[in-house]
């Protein structure tokens, strides 16, 4: 943990009562509701998730059973003015990511002007030279971004990671809200909370808006999944079902004359937009890995011909790379002309000798990450690591320093969480979802709060035992809220307050 006390999202900087003034009612709700009642509601939500099959699997885990991500009944809350500031920063960042991707697969001005070292891009395994020179329909690369944020104080938000490939978690955002509306309706009477249930409609409109021009009529959109063995399969099927479009696997699609067709019982139907949840490596065996059984042969040729939009665009992984992340302040400045409204966490690039030496000298104080790592894997949290783990990372850093970055160990904010012994603060991060279509960028007013369920732990990833919470974004004065929930196949909308 960091040296100073963590900021608590409800109780404030000191963790003492009373809670933050705007959240006094939530504090009273926590005080008045017995732990047994909170636990009963929490278990009811988790039972529903289990019945609905909202599960995931952990790759490489000897226990291959699918499991639910633990849900915590206490929400995390953003005030309206906090959200307004975050949204401005998120829009700026995603616009810069799109400009960056368009540039490095096009003119590469950012390299010729010396803002980024060329080898960091051109020698990066996430850079796809096969895509260079191609331009996606409407010039949009990162249609769906999940920007991971952390908070360390009342006004201190930092970007921890950019996810511009296939960010997961939006289905949990939606299901968590539905559970909260059903199990804790009194909170929605007390607080006017921005609804999130419009996400599938927003996503579908985003997809339609980037369909290649010229075909006329309603674009045909599909979700492409690797199949039910994928850890995020539930989310793939959930999104396709919510949008009312087809969930397809590679065998359902065929490319003919540089056009993508879907096989149906009524014959072939041309596909305009594919929300792919298949990684670049496996997307098209004629271009990437030839042994892929998950991709569609000829898909990249159809994309290059401008006959299909792929969401997110192939090659986006370079924007996820943590070494590139370390340059985001420069990238934002280069493309927007202004300073980043959302700062990065201080980052040492271990490929640079001075930074490497600092990290090696302070391994027990910093967090070390693989530049292409994800899900909490390939990561050292120095203050809680064993001596053996530190020495293992020391050897790895010396052998391949370019593969690592390091960051200070921040005192991530906490939120009261229902632990075995009752309510207790636990560290959280936050993943909002940002959609970019031909009509602009929009930030969905909510997101996925991940919580480290172990006391003192800073690792929130579900694959490492983390859980989730609902994320309330409070409305500005004058807005009216309507929350929708579905029970037994029926949908009901509730209006709260004015």
CSV table of C-alpha atoms in Angstrom, one decimal, residues 363-364 366-369 378-382 385-386 389-390 393:
chain,number,residue,atom,x,y,z
A,363,UNK,CA,11.8,-3.5,-6.5
A,364,UNK,CA,10.2,-3.9,-3.1
A,366,UNK,CA,7.1,-0.5,-7.0
A,367,UNK,CA,4.7,-2.4,-9.2
A,368,UNK,CA,6.3,-4.0,-12.3
A,369,UNK,CA,4.3,-5.0,-15.3
A,378,UNK,CA,3.2,-11.0,-15.4
A,379,UNK,CA,3.0,-8.5,-12.6
A,380,UNK,CA,5.0,-7.8,-9.4
A,381,UNK,CA,3.5,-5.9,-6.5
A,382,UNK,CA,6.7,-5.1,-4.7
A,385,UNK,CA,5.9,-9.8,-2.9
A,386,UNK,CA,8.1,-12.5,-1.4
A,389,UNK,CA,9.3,-13.3,-6.3
A,390,UNK,CA,11.4,-10.1,-6.2
A,393,UNK,CA,11.6,-10.4,-11.4
